[in-house]
Amino acid sequence: MANLLFEFAATLSLGMLLGAMTFYSWSKLKATQDDTPKDQLEFRFENRELVDACPRARRSLSLEDLDEDVYHQLIDRLSRIFPDLPQRLGDSSRHNAKFTLNVSTQNGPAVLEVDAHGSSLSLRMSGIEAPLSHKVLVDSDQAAAAAAELTVLRAAVNAAPYLSWRETADGTLDWVNQAYATIAEDTKSARSSESWPPPRLFHDGPITSMGEAPLTKRSTLEMRSGETRTFEVLRYGNGNGTLNFAVDVGATLRAEESLRQFVQTLTQTFAALPIGLAIFDKSRSLVMFNPALMDLTHLDPVWLSSRPTLYDFVNQLRENRMLPERRDFADWRKKITELDKSATDGSYCETWALPTGQTYRVSGRPHPEGAVAFLIEDITAEMSLTRKFRRELSMNQTLLDHLPEALVVFGDDGVITMTNAAYDALWGTDPENVLGQLTITDATRLWQSASAPNPIWGDARDFVCTRGERSAWTDTATLSNGRIATCRFEPLAGGATLIGFNTTPAPQSALPQRQQPSQLAVVSP
């Protein structure tokens, strides 16, 4: 029993001693009063052993840091901020020294005050956020979520169809994605896929600050297959280096070349087109015109190249007397508005009789995305020919009307194309409604109804509808009024047919004889 009491007392004494030693060791690190500013950290070392620290400095240490070389860990991390610190500390180890280091960081100015006296070293710093502990305690769920997000980001970057890589300040690559590695292996300057870092494929180019509009540069790469691939490179500033992206724009270049060739083809076509062409975009600015437009409108090509509006374009035409005369200026402006609206739905088409004696046909056509095109065609010769043709037709009609023979002309399709006044008087037709409405069938029905039965009308239908070689022939018919009509059938060029009617009074032998009074028999009562 006595032995057990002795062992219990010895164990209790040893525990109290160890507890007292532990309390003493930690109390050396505990500051008596936290009178340091909130943005400062203070540490004090004896023979490179941490003996004191302010509460904020202690909070920056993890429990594991107390079992490690805190001095060298702290000096190493501070040296990244203050590169001159190791050398200055080496000089101060031979004698007492007190100095201050100042640098400018991304978070603002950082200050380090060093006070060395023999084996004692005090460090006071501000503008530095917890530079000590390299161990971070995090929640397990947060760590799992961060790891999952990192996996997704890595997979997304490696699956991206564009090249991504990061360069240091001296141009060395320290990270690339899978697309970059694949292209690097296929270039003529490719090295072994196991070599690091990969070759630098793109050089120079404008650097854009994060959040600003990207500045691009196109670069080409020679592939092993002999193909030349073009990439559009974007570079963003990222700390002391750059974060870079390259997109293959080969398809874009091919589309641009195809569009360029198409525009050249259109330009060449429009250049040879005798019709003036003016295309206005949705804001009604002139975006395209051809040489014929300058020839027809007498507008200055330099002025046309300045992209005038539709209103200015029409106003300039008016100044050049290339518009029909308008008595009312307000009415003229209204015409411009109507021109724009009607051209949008493709219904605008006008004939302009110019003061110069020329005649233009102007039409408007809608184009995609709200654009509109105007076509200006000089039809002066066409109008002159039309007027001449109409005068000739009028003269021919006058000549036909003065002929005593009743004439009718049928086209190759059997439709009446021309009659004269004698024909209208003979058959009682309206000259205003005949042309283009009656066929040979309608005409023979009219003739048959106004004459005695006769097979001539059936032969007339067959003659008009016959194709090929035909011979002229004549025949007679007796009209309802007893007059004799001599019918003449003549083939014309192009399958047309001319039929003429000459009427004469019926012969006396054909008329019924009236009995004379002397020839009547007398009957006696």
Short mmCIF file of C-alpha atoms in Angstrom, two decimals:
data_model
loop_
_atom_site.label_atom_id
_atom_site.label_comp_id
_atom_site.label_asym_id
_atom_site.label_seq_id
_atom_site.Cartn_x
_atom_site.Cartn_y
_atom_site.Cartn_z
CA MET A 1 0.00 0.00 0.00
CA ALA A 2 2.82 2.35 0.86
CA ASN A 3 4.49 1.57 -2.46
CA LEU A 4 1.30 2.45 -4.37
CA LEU A 5 0.99 5.78 -2.57
CA PHE A 6 4.59 6.56 -3.33
CA GLU A 7 4.21 5.80 -7.04
CA PHE A 8 1.02 7.94 -7.27
CA ALA A 9 2.76 10.87 -5.57
CA ALA A 10 5.75 10.58 -7.90
CA THR A 11 3.54 10.49 -10.98
CA LEU A 12 1.51 13.49 -9.84
CA SER A 13 4.69 15.47 -9.13
CA LEU A 14 6.10 14.66 -12.56
CA GLY A 15 2.81 15.73 -14.26
CA MET A 16 2.76 19.01 -12.38
CA LEU A 17 6.37 19.63 -13.34
CA LEU A 18 5.72 18.98 -17.03
CA GLY A 19 2.61 21.19 -16.94
CA ALA A 20 4.57 23.99 -15.34
CA MET A 21 7.31 23.70 -17.98
CA THR A 22 4.78 23.76 -20.80
CA PHE A 23 3.01 26.80 -19.33
CA TYR A 24 6.34 28.55 -18.96
CA SER A 25 7.37 27.80 -22.56
CA TRP A 26 4.10 29.14 -24.02
CA SER A 27 4.04 32.13 -21.67
CA LYS A 28 7.32 33.25 -23.21
CA LEU A 29 5.50 33.59 -26.55
CA LYS A 30 2.57 35.46 -25.05
CA ALA A 31 2.77 39.21 -25.24
CA THR A 32 1.96 41.09 -22.13
CA GLN A 33 -0.25 43.57 -24.01
CA ASP A 34 -1.37 43.83 -27.64
CA ASP A 35 -0.38 47.45 -28.15
CA THR A 36 0.87 47.01 -31.77
CA PRO A 37 -1.08 48.56 -34.66
CA LYS A 38 -3.55 46.32 -36.44
CA ASP A 39 -1.54 46.18 -39.68
CA GLN A 40 1.78 45.22 -37.99
CA LEU A 41 3.42 41.92 -37.09
CA GLU A 42 6.20 41.68 -34.49
CA PHE A 43 8.59 38.80 -33.84
CA ARG A 44 11.58 38.49 -31.48
CA PHE A 45 14.25 35.81 -31.73
CA GLU A 46 17.06 34.74 -29.36
CA ASN A 47 19.76 32.68 -31.02
CA ARG A 48 17.32 32.21 -33.90
CA GLU A 49 14.68 30.75 -31.55
CA LEU A 50 11.28 32.46 -31.42
CA VAL A 51 10.79 33.81 -27.91
CA ASP A 52 8.08 36.43 -28.37
CA ALA A 53 5.42 37.52 -30.89
CA CYS A 54 2.44 39.84 -30.99
CA PRO A 55 -1.07 38.24 -30.99
CA ARG A 56 -1.49 38.78 -34.76
CA ALA A 57 1.89 37.21 -35.41
CA ARG A 58 1.02 34.22 -33.18
CA ARG A 59 -2.26 33.75 -35.06
CA SER A 60 -0.28 33.58 -38.28
CA LEU A 61 1.56 30.54 -36.88
CA SER A 62 0.05 27.08 -36.87
CA LEU A 63 0.83 24.64 -34.08
CA GLU A 64 3.03 22.68 -36.48
CA ASP A 65 5.15 25.79 -37.08
CA LEU A 66 6.21 25.73 -33.39
CA ASP A 67 7.93 22.42 -34.00
CA GLU A 68 9.84 23.71 -37.06
CA ASP A 69 12.56 26.23 -37.81
CA VAL A 70 10.38 29.34 -37.69
CA TYR A 71 13.36 31.67 -38.12
CA HIS A 72 14.56 30.29 -41.44
CA GLN A 73 10.98 29.83 -42.64
CA LEU A 74 10.17 33.48 -41.90
CA ILE A 75 13.39 34.86 -43.37
CA ASP A 76 12.91 32.77 -46.53
CA ARG A 77 9.41 34.11 -47.11
CA LEU A 78 10.34 37.69 -46.29
CA SER A 79 13.25 37.44 -48.74
CA ARG A 80 10.74 36.99 -51.55
CA ILE A 81 9.32 40.40 -50.66
CA PHE A 82 12.58 42.06 -49.59
CA PRO A 83 15.38 40.60 -51.73
CA ASP A 84 18.09 42.53 -49.82
CA LEU A 85 17.12 41.06 -46.44
CA PRO A 86 19.52 38.02 -46.32
CA GLN A 87 22.55 40.15 -47.17
CA ARG A 88 21.61 42.86 -44.65
CA LEU A 89 21.08 40.24 -41.92
CA GLY A 90 24.46 38.69 -42.73
CA ASP A 91 26.13 42.05 -42.28
CA SER A 92 24.30 42.73 -39.03
CA SER A 93 25.34 39.39 -37.50
CA ARG A 94 28.87 40.74 -37.03
CA HIS A 95 27.74 43.85 -35.17
CA ASN A 96 24.60 45.52 -33.96
CA ALA A 97 22.45 47.08 -36.67
CA LYS A 98 19.08 48.68 -37.13
CA PHE A 99 17.60 49.30 -40.59
CA THR A 100 14.30 49.57 -42.50
CA LEU A 101 13.35 48.04 -45.87
CA ASN A 102 10.57 49.42 -48.06
CA VAL A 103 9.05 47.87 -51.18
CA SER A 104 5.87 48.36 -53.23
CA THR A 105 3.61 45.31 -53.71
CA GLN A 106 0.30 44.63 -55.42
CA ASN A 107 -1.44 45.25 -52.08
CA GLY A 108 0.40 48.52 -51.45
CA PRO A 109 3.63 49.51 -49.71
CA ALA A 110 5.34 46.96 -47.40
CA VAL A 111 7.74 47.99 -44.61
CA LEU A 112 10.14 45.80 -42.60
CA GLU A 113 12.00 47.20 -39.53
CA VAL A 114 14.95 45.11 -38.34
CA ASP A 115 16.69 45.58 -34.94
CA ALA A 116 19.67 43.26 -34.30
CA HIS A 117 21.70 43.28 -31.02
CA GLY A 118 24.05 40.38 -30.72
CA SER A 119 22.01 37.18 -30.60
CA SER A 120 18.74 39.09 -30.28
CA LEU A 121 16.72 39.94 -33.40
CA SER A 122 13.44 41.88 -33.59
CA LEU A 123 11.34 42.08 -36.73
CA ARG A 124 8.49 44.53 -37.15
CA MET A 125 6.59 44.50 -40.45
CA SER A 126 3.50 46.13 -41.94
CA GLY A 127 1.64 45.77 -45.26
CA ILE A 128 2.23 41.98 -45.23
CA GLU A 129 -0.61 39.53 -44.78
CA ALA A 130 0.34 36.49 -42.66
CA PRO A 131 3.65 35.63 -44.33
CA LEU A 132 4.57 32.77 -42.02
CA SER A 133 2.56 29.59 -42.04
CA HIS A 134 2.63 27.40 -45.13
CA LYS A 135 0.09 25.07 -43.58
CA VAL A 136 -3.57 25.99 -44.18
CA LEU A 137 -6.40 24.38 -42.29
CA VAL A 138 -9.50 24.06 -44.48
CA ASP A 139 -12.85 22.37 -44.24
CA SER A 140 -12.93 18.90 -45.82
CA ASP A 141 -16.08 19.71 -47.83
CA GLN A 142 -14.47 22.87 -49.17
CA ALA A 143 -11.35 20.95 -50.06
CA ALA A 144 -13.41 18.32 -51.90
CA ALA A 145 -15.37 20.99 -53.76
CA ALA A 146 -12.16 22.80 -54.73
CA ALA A 147 -10.61 19.55 -55.94
CA ALA A 148 -13.72 18.74 -58.02
CA GLU A 149 -13.74 22.24 -59.51
CA LEU A 150 -10.04 21.94 -60.33
CA THR A 151 -10.70 18.64 -62.10
CA VAL A 152 -13.49 20.20 -64.18
CA LEU A 153 -11.36 23.23 -65.05
CA ARG A 154 -8.43 21.06 -66.12
CA ALA A 155 -10.71 18.88 -68.25
CA ALA A 156 -12.36 21.95 -69.84
CA VAL A 157 -9.04 23.61 -70.66
CA ASN A 158 -7.57 20.43 -72.14
CA ALA A 159 -10.72 19.77 -74.19
CA ALA A 160 -10.85 23.34 -75.51
CA PRO A 161 -10.40 23.49 -79.31
CA TYR A 162 -8.12 26.52 -79.04
CA LEU A 163 -4.53 26.75 -77.83
CA SER A 164 -3.86 28.03 -74.30
CA TRP A 165 -0.54 28.59 -72.59
CA ARG A 166 1.21 30.77 -70.02
CA GLU A 167 4.54 32.53 -70.40
CA THR A 168 6.87 34.00 -67.80
CA ALA A 169 8.42 37.45 -68.12
CA ASP A 170 11.36 36.05 -70.10
CA GLY A 171 9.07 34.21 -72.56
CA THR A 172 9.49 30.73 -71.07
CA LEU A 173 6.40 28.50 -71.15
CA ASP A 174 5.43 27.14 -67.74
CA TRP A 175 1.98 25.70 -68.67
CA VAL A 176 0.20 24.59 -71.86
CA ASN A 177 -3.06 22.80 -72.60
CA GLN A 178 -3.51 19.67 -74.69
CA ALA A 179 -4.35 21.57 -77.91
CA TYR A 180 -1.08 23.50 -77.69
CA ALA A 181 0.93 20.33 -77.03
CA THR A 182 -0.69 18.61 -80.05
CA ILE A 183 0.05 21.50 -82.41
CA ALA A 184 3.60 21.79 -81.06
CA GLU A 185 4.25 18.14 -81.93
CA ASP A 186 2.97 18.64 -85.51
CA THR A 187 5.07 21.69 -86.37
CA LYS A 188 8.33 21.49 -88.29
CA SER A 189 10.26 22.70 -85.23
CA ALA A 190 8.74 20.04 -82.97
CA ARG A 191 10.83 18.42 -80.28
CA SER A 192 10.26 15.28 -78.27
CA SER A 193 6.91 15.26 -76.51
CA GLU A 194 8.70 14.45 -73.24
CA SER A 195 10.87 17.60 -73.35
CA TRP A 196 9.90 20.53 -71.18
CA PRO A 197 9.17 23.32 -71.68
CA PRO A 198 7.50 22.94 -75.11
CA PRO A 199 8.72 25.18 -77.94
CA ARG A 200 7.43 28.71 -78.12
CA LEU A 201 5.25 28.73 -81.25
CA PHE A 202 4.14 32.37 -81.24
CA HIS A 203 6.30 35.41 -80.62
CA ASP A 204 5.49 38.99 -79.70
CA GLY A 205 2.08 40.54 -80.23
CA PRO A 206 0.15 43.19 -78.26
CA ILE A 207 -0.56 42.47 -74.61
CA THR A 208 -4.01 43.33 -73.26
CA SER A 209 -4.75 44.10 -69.63
CA MET A 210 -7.35 41.92 -67.96
CA GLY A 211 -10.86 43.26 -68.46
CA GLU A 212 -10.02 45.32 -71.55
CA ALA A 213 -10.97 44.65 -75.17
CA PRO A 214 -8.58 42.05 -76.63
CA LEU A 215 -5.87 43.01 -79.11
CA THR A 216 -5.17 40.31 -81.67
CA LYS A 217 -2.34 39.34 -83.98
CA ARG A 218 -2.40 36.74 -86.74
CA SER A 219 0.51 34.31 -86.98
CA THR A 220 1.19 31.35 -89.25
CA LEU A 221 2.75 27.97 -88.45
CA GLU A 222 4.43 25.57 -90.87
CA MET A 223 3.23 22.03 -90.20
CA ARG A 224 5.10 18.81 -90.95
CA SER A 225 2.58 17.97 -93.68
CA GLY A 226 3.55 21.16 -95.52
CA GLU A 227 0.29 22.86 -94.60
CA THR A 228 0.33 26.44 -93.36
CA ARG A 229 -2.08 27.15 -90.54
CA THR A 230 -3.06 30.63 -89.43
CA PHE A 231 -3.93 31.49 -85.82
CA GLU A 232 -5.29 34.59 -84.17
CA VAL A 233 -3.30 35.15 -80.98
CA LEU A 234 -4.60 36.98 -77.90
CA ARG A 235 -2.25 37.85 -75.02
CA TYR A 236 -3.39 38.99 -71.59
CA GLY A 237 -1.13 40.39 -68.90
CA ASN A 238 -1.01 38.09 -65.86
CA GLY A 239 1.30 39.20 -63.07
CA ASN A 240 4.90 39.02 -64.30
CA GLY A 241 3.91 36.95 -67.34
CA THR A 242 1.16 36.54 -69.89
CA LEU A 243 -1.82 34.24 -70.37
CA ASN A 244 -2.21 33.46 -74.06
CA PHE A 245 -4.82 31.99 -76.41
CA ALA A 246 -4.65 31.12 -80.12
CA VAL A 247 -7.64 30.33 -82.32
CA ASP A 248 -7.36 28.64 -85.72
CA VAL A 249 -8.81 31.12 -88.24
CA GLY A 250 -8.20 29.06 -91.37
CA ALA A 251 -11.93 28.73 -92.06
CA THR A 252 -12.34 32.47 -91.55
CA LEU A 253 -9.53 33.20 -94.01
CA ARG A 254 -11.07 30.89 -96.60
CA ALA A 255 -14.45 32.58 -96.13
CA GLU A 256 -12.83 36.01 -96.44
CA GLU A 257 -11.03 34.96 -99.61
CA SER A 258 -14.23 33.52 -101.07
CA LEU A 259 -16.08 36.72 -100.21
CA ARG A 260 -13.28 38.80 -101.71
CA GLN A 261 -13.42 36.85 -104.96
CA PHE A 262 -17.19 37.10 -105.00
CA VAL A 263 -17.03 40.86 -104.52
CA GLN A 264 -14.43 41.12 -107.27
CA THR A 265 -16.65 39.11 -109.60
CA LEU A 266 -19.61 41.33 -108.78
CA THR A 267 -17.48 44.43 -109.25
CA GLN A 268 -16.30 43.27 -112.66
CA THR A 269 -19.87 42.35 -113.61
CA PHE A 270 -21.24 45.68 -112.40
CA ALA A 271 -18.43 47.52 -114.18
CA ALA A 272 -19.54 46.07 -117.53
CA LEU A 273 -23.23 46.55 -116.80
CA PRO A 274 -24.79 49.35 -118.88
CA ILE A 275 -27.42 49.94 -116.19
CA GLY A 276 -26.51 52.29 -113.35
CA LEU A 277 -26.53 50.58 -109.94
CA ALA A 278 -26.70 52.31 -106.54
CA ILE A 279 -27.01 50.24 -103.35
CA PHE A 280 -27.91 51.93 -100.05
CA ASP A 281 -27.59 50.17 -96.69
CA LYS A 282 -30.26 50.14 -93.97
CA SER A 283 -29.16 53.60 -92.80
CA ARG A 284 -29.62 54.75 -96.42
CA SER A 285 -25.94 55.47 -97.06
CA LEU A 286 -24.48 54.63 -100.48
CA VAL A 287 -22.29 51.53 -100.14
CA MET A 288 -21.85 50.41 -103.76
CA PHE A 289 -22.11 51.88 -107.23
CA ASN A 290 -20.81 51.06 -110.70
CA PRO A 291 -19.23 53.17 -113.48
CA ALA A 292 -22.48 53.24 -115.44
CA LEU A 293 -24.09 55.20 -112.60
CA MET A 294 -21.47 57.93 -112.95
CA ASP A 295 -21.97 58.04 -116.72
CA LEU A 296 -25.76 58.26 -116.45
CA THR A 297 -25.97 60.73 -113.56
CA HIS A 298 -22.80 62.80 -114.20
CA LEU A 299 -22.00 62.59 -110.47
CA ASP A 300 -18.44 62.98 -109.21
CA PRO A 301 -16.96 59.56 -108.27
CA VAL A 302 -15.11 61.13 -105.33
CA TRP A 303 -18.39 62.47 -104.00
CA LEU A 304 -20.05 59.07 -104.51
CA SER A 305 -17.19 57.40 -102.61
CA SER A 306 -17.95 59.59 -99.59
CA ARG A 307 -21.06 57.47 -98.99
CA PRO A 308 -23.79 60.11 -99.34
CA THR A 309 -27.28 59.42 -98.03
CA LEU A 310 -30.21 58.68 -100.30
CA TYR A 311 -31.59 62.17 -99.73
CA ASP A 312 -28.25 63.77 -100.64
CA PHE A 313 -27.98 61.50 -103.67
CA VAL A 314 -31.39 62.52 -105.03
CA ASN A 315 -30.74 66.16 -104.14
CA GLN A 316 -27.50 66.06 -106.12
CA LEU A 317 -29.36 64.54 -109.07
CA ARG A 318 -31.74 67.47 -108.90
CA GLU A 319 -28.82 69.90 -108.87
CA ASN A 320 -27.44 68.20 -111.99
CA ARG A 321 -30.87 68.38 -113.69
CA MET A 322 -31.06 64.59 -113.75
CA LEU A 323 -34.53 64.52 -112.22
CA PRO A 324 -37.91 65.38 -113.75
CA GLU A 325 -38.86 68.97 -113.10
CA ARG A 326 -40.90 69.47 -109.91
CA ARG A 327 -42.95 72.60 -109.49
CA ASP A 328 -43.34 72.18 -105.74
CA PHE A 329 -40.21 71.53 -103.65
CA ALA A 330 -42.31 70.06 -100.79
CA ASP A 331 -43.90 67.68 -103.26
CA TRP A 332 -40.45 66.72 -104.45
CA ARG A 333 -39.32 65.88 -100.92
CA LYS A 334 -42.47 63.80 -100.48
CA LYS A 335 -41.55 61.94 -103.66
CA ILE A 336 -38.20 61.01 -102.11
CA THR A 337 -39.93 59.55 -99.07
CA GLU A 338 -42.30 57.59 -101.26
CA LEU A 339 -39.37 56.44 -103.38
CA ASP A 340 -37.65 55.02 -100.28
CA LYS A 341 -40.78 53.28 -98.98
CA SER A 342 -41.85 51.83 -102.32
CA ALA A 343 -38.34 50.60 -103.10
CA THR A 344 -38.28 48.75 -99.79
CA ASP A 345 -41.14 46.48 -100.88
CA GLY A 346 -39.86 46.26 -104.47
CA SER A 347 -42.77 48.15 -106.06
CA TYR A 348 -40.94 51.30 -107.17
CA CYS A 349 -40.64 51.75 -110.92
CA GLU A 350 -40.84 55.10 -112.70
CA THR A 351 -39.96 56.61 -116.05
CA TRP A 352 -38.14 59.90 -115.71
CA ALA A 353 -38.43 62.33 -118.61
CA LEU A 354 -35.43 64.60 -118.02
CA PRO A 355 -35.14 68.23 -119.09
CA THR A 356 -32.21 67.18 -121.29
CA GLY A 357 -34.55 65.13 -123.47
CA GLN A 358 -33.32 61.80 -122.11
CA THR A 359 -35.64 59.22 -120.64
CA TYR A 360 -34.55 57.02 -117.69
CA ARG A 361 -36.30 54.03 -116.20
CA VAL A 362 -35.64 53.94 -112.43
CA SER A 363 -36.61 50.90 -110.35
CA GLY A 364 -36.04 49.99 -106.71
CA ARG A 365 -35.37 46.53 -105.31
CA PRO A 366 -35.12 45.48 -101.66
CA HIS A 367 -31.92 43.81 -100.45
CA PRO A 368 -31.17 41.75 -97.30
CA GLU A 369 -30.80 43.45 -93.91
CA GLY A 370 -32.86 46.49 -94.90
CA ALA A 371 -30.69 47.61 -97.82
CA VAL A 372 -32.20 48.85 -101.08
CA ALA A 373 -30.84 48.98 -104.63
CA PHE A 374 -31.79 51.42 -107.39
CA LEU A 375 -31.33 50.61 -111.06
CA ILE A 376 -31.13 53.50 -113.52
CA GLU A 377 -31.46 52.60 -117.19
CA ASP A 378 -31.27 54.95 -120.16
CA ILE A 379 -34.29 54.06 -122.36
CA THR A 380 -34.13 57.11 -124.58
CA ALA A 381 -33.45 55.02 -127.72
CA GLU A 382 -36.09 52.51 -126.72
CA MET A 383 -38.68 55.21 -126.18
CA SER A 384 -37.77 56.83 -129.51
CA LEU A 385 -38.14 53.48 -131.26
CA THR A 386 -41.45 52.87 -129.51
CA ARG A 387 -42.78 56.26 -130.55
CA LYS A 388 -41.61 55.67 -134.11
CA PHE A 389 -43.24 52.25 -134.15
CA ARG A 390 -46.47 53.69 -132.83
CA ARG A 391 -46.43 56.41 -135.49
CA GLU A 392 -45.92 53.78 -138.16
CA LEU A 393 -48.76 51.66 -136.78
CA SER A 394 -51.00 54.70 -136.68
CA MET A 395 -50.08 55.55 -140.27
CA ASN A 396 -50.65 51.98 -141.43
CA GLN A 397 -54.01 51.93 -139.68
CA THR A 398 -54.96 55.19 -141.38
CA LEU A 399 -53.99 53.77 -144.77
CA LEU A 400 -56.00 50.60 -144.16
CA ASP A 401 -59.02 52.64 -143.08
CA HIS A 402 -58.93 54.49 -146.42
CA LEU A 403 -59.05 51.31 -148.47
CA PRO A 404 -62.52 50.34 -149.77
CA GLU A 405 -61.88 46.62 -149.29
CA ALA A 406 -62.82 45.20 -145.87
CA LEU A 407 -59.59 43.74 -144.42
CA VAL A 408 -58.82 41.64 -141.34
CA VAL A 409 -55.43 40.22 -140.30
CA PHE A 410 -55.03 37.12 -138.14
CA GLY A 411 -51.84 36.21 -136.28
CA ASP A 412 -50.23 32.79 -136.38
CA ASP A 413 -52.30 31.89 -133.30
CA GLY A 414 -55.57 32.67 -135.11
CA VAL A 415 -56.32 35.89 -133.18
CA ILE A 416 -57.37 39.09 -134.95
CA THR A 417 -54.51 41.61 -134.87
CA MET A 418 -55.77 44.29 -137.23
CA THR A 419 -58.95 45.41 -139.03
CA ASN A 420 -59.86 48.47 -141.06
CA ALA A 421 -62.90 50.75 -141.07
CA ALA A 422 -64.49 48.96 -144.06
CA TYR A 423 -64.39 45.65 -142.20
CA ASP A 424 -66.00 47.15 -139.08
CA ALA A 425 -68.73 48.70 -141.23
CA LEU A 426 -69.35 45.47 -143.17
CA TRP A 427 -69.62 43.15 -140.20
CA GLY A 428 -70.75 45.62 -137.53
CA THR A 429 -67.78 45.13 -135.14
CA ASP A 430 -66.42 47.62 -132.59
CA PRO A 431 -62.83 48.58 -133.52
CA GLU A 432 -61.97 49.29 -129.86
CA ASN A 433 -62.78 45.76 -128.69
CA VAL A 434 -61.76 43.58 -131.61
CA LEU A 435 -57.99 43.46 -131.37
CA GLY A 436 -56.64 40.69 -129.20
CA GLN A 437 -60.11 39.38 -128.27
CA LEU A 438 -61.67 37.61 -131.28
CA THR A 439 -60.28 34.47 -132.89
CA ILE A 440 -60.91 32.97 -136.34
CA THR A 441 -63.63 30.81 -134.76
CA ASP A 442 -65.45 33.87 -133.40
CA ALA A 443 -65.04 35.66 -136.74
CA THR A 444 -66.41 32.79 -138.86
CA ARG A 445 -69.42 32.49 -136.56
CA LEU A 446 -70.10 36.18 -137.13
CA TRP A 447 -69.65 35.83 -140.88
CA GLN A 448 -71.84 32.73 -141.05
CA SER A 449 -74.63 34.39 -139.08
CA ALA A 450 -74.66 37.32 -141.49
CA SER A 451 -74.63 35.28 -144.72
CA ALA A 452 -76.34 32.42 -146.45
CA PRO A 453 -75.15 28.89 -145.62
CA ASN A 454 -71.83 28.30 -147.31
CA PRO A 455 -68.88 25.86 -146.68
CA ILE A 456 -66.41 28.69 -147.28
CA TRP A 457 -66.31 29.61 -143.62
CA GLY A 458 -65.08 26.16 -142.56
CA ASP A 459 -62.38 26.34 -145.21
CA ALA A 460 -61.42 29.78 -143.88
CA ARG A 461 -60.89 28.36 -140.38
CA ASP A 462 -58.71 25.56 -141.71
CA PHE A 463 -56.66 27.97 -143.83
CA VAL A 464 -55.92 30.33 -140.94
CA CYS A 465 -54.94 27.47 -138.59
CA THR A 466 -52.79 25.62 -141.13
CA ARG A 467 -49.01 25.63 -140.60
CA GLY A 468 -46.52 25.38 -143.44
CA GLU A 469 -46.84 26.27 -147.08
CA ARG A 470 -50.17 27.83 -148.10
CA SER A 471 -51.54 29.23 -151.36
CA ALA A 472 -53.85 32.20 -151.83
CA TRP A 473 -57.41 31.50 -152.91
CA THR A 474 -60.73 33.30 -153.39
CA ASP A 475 -64.41 32.45 -153.17
CA THR A 476 -67.74 34.17 -152.88
CA ALA A 477 -70.50 34.26 -150.32
CA THR A 478 -74.00 35.70 -150.29
CA LEU A 479 -74.74 38.04 -147.44
CA SER A 480 -78.09 38.27 -145.71
CA ASN A 481 -78.85 41.57 -147.45
CA GLY A 482 -78.41 39.85 -150.81
CA ARG A 483 -75.05 41.42 -151.67
CA ILE A 484 -72.29 39.19 -153.01
CA ALA A 485 -69.02 39.17 -151.01
CA THR A 486 -65.87 38.14 -152.84
CA CYS A 487 -63.55 36.71 -150.17
CA ARG A 488 -59.78 36.83 -150.66
CA PHE A 489 -57.46 34.65 -148.49
CA GLU A 490 -53.75 35.58 -148.54
CA PRO A 491 -50.94 33.95 -146.45
CA LEU A 492 -48.54 36.45 -144.78
CA ALA A 493 -45.08 36.10 -143.32
CA GLY A 494 -44.74 34.51 -139.89
CA GLY A 495 -47.90 32.44 -140.22
CA ALA A 496 -50.25 35.45 -140.34
CA THR A 497 -53.26 35.56 -142.69
CA LEU A 498 -54.98 38.40 -144.53
CA ILE A 499 -58.67 38.09 -145.49
CA GLY A 500 -60.34 40.69 -147.68
CA PHE A 501 -64.01 41.22 -148.52
CA ASN A 502 -65.28 43.05 -151.63
CA THR A 503 -69.04 43.35 -151.85
CA THR A 504 -71.13 43.92 -154.96
CA PRO A 505 -74.90 44.17 -155.45
CA ALA A 506 -76.68 40.95 -156.28
CA PRO A 507 -77.22 40.36 -160.11
CA GLN A 508 -80.68 41.12 -161.49
CA SER A 509 -81.19 37.48 -162.56
CA ALA A 510 -80.91 36.43 -159.03
CA LEU A 511 -83.64 38.82 -157.88
CA PRO A 512 -87.32 37.67 -158.00
CA GLN A 513 -89.14 39.08 -161.14
CA ARG A 514 -92.15 41.26 -160.55
CA GLN A 515 -95.11 40.50 -162.92
CA GLN A 516 -96.19 43.34 -165.25
CA PRO A 517 -99.90 44.31 -165.19
CA SER A 518 -100.24 43.57 -168.94
CA GLN A 519 -99.12 40.02 -168.45
CA LEU A 520 -101.75 39.18 -165.85
CA ALA A 521 -104.50 36.80 -167.01
CA VAL A 522 -107.92 38.31 -167.19
CA VAL A 523 -110.78 36.18 -166.06
CA SER A 524 -114.16 37.07 -167.34
CA PRO A 525 -117.03 36.84 -165.01
#
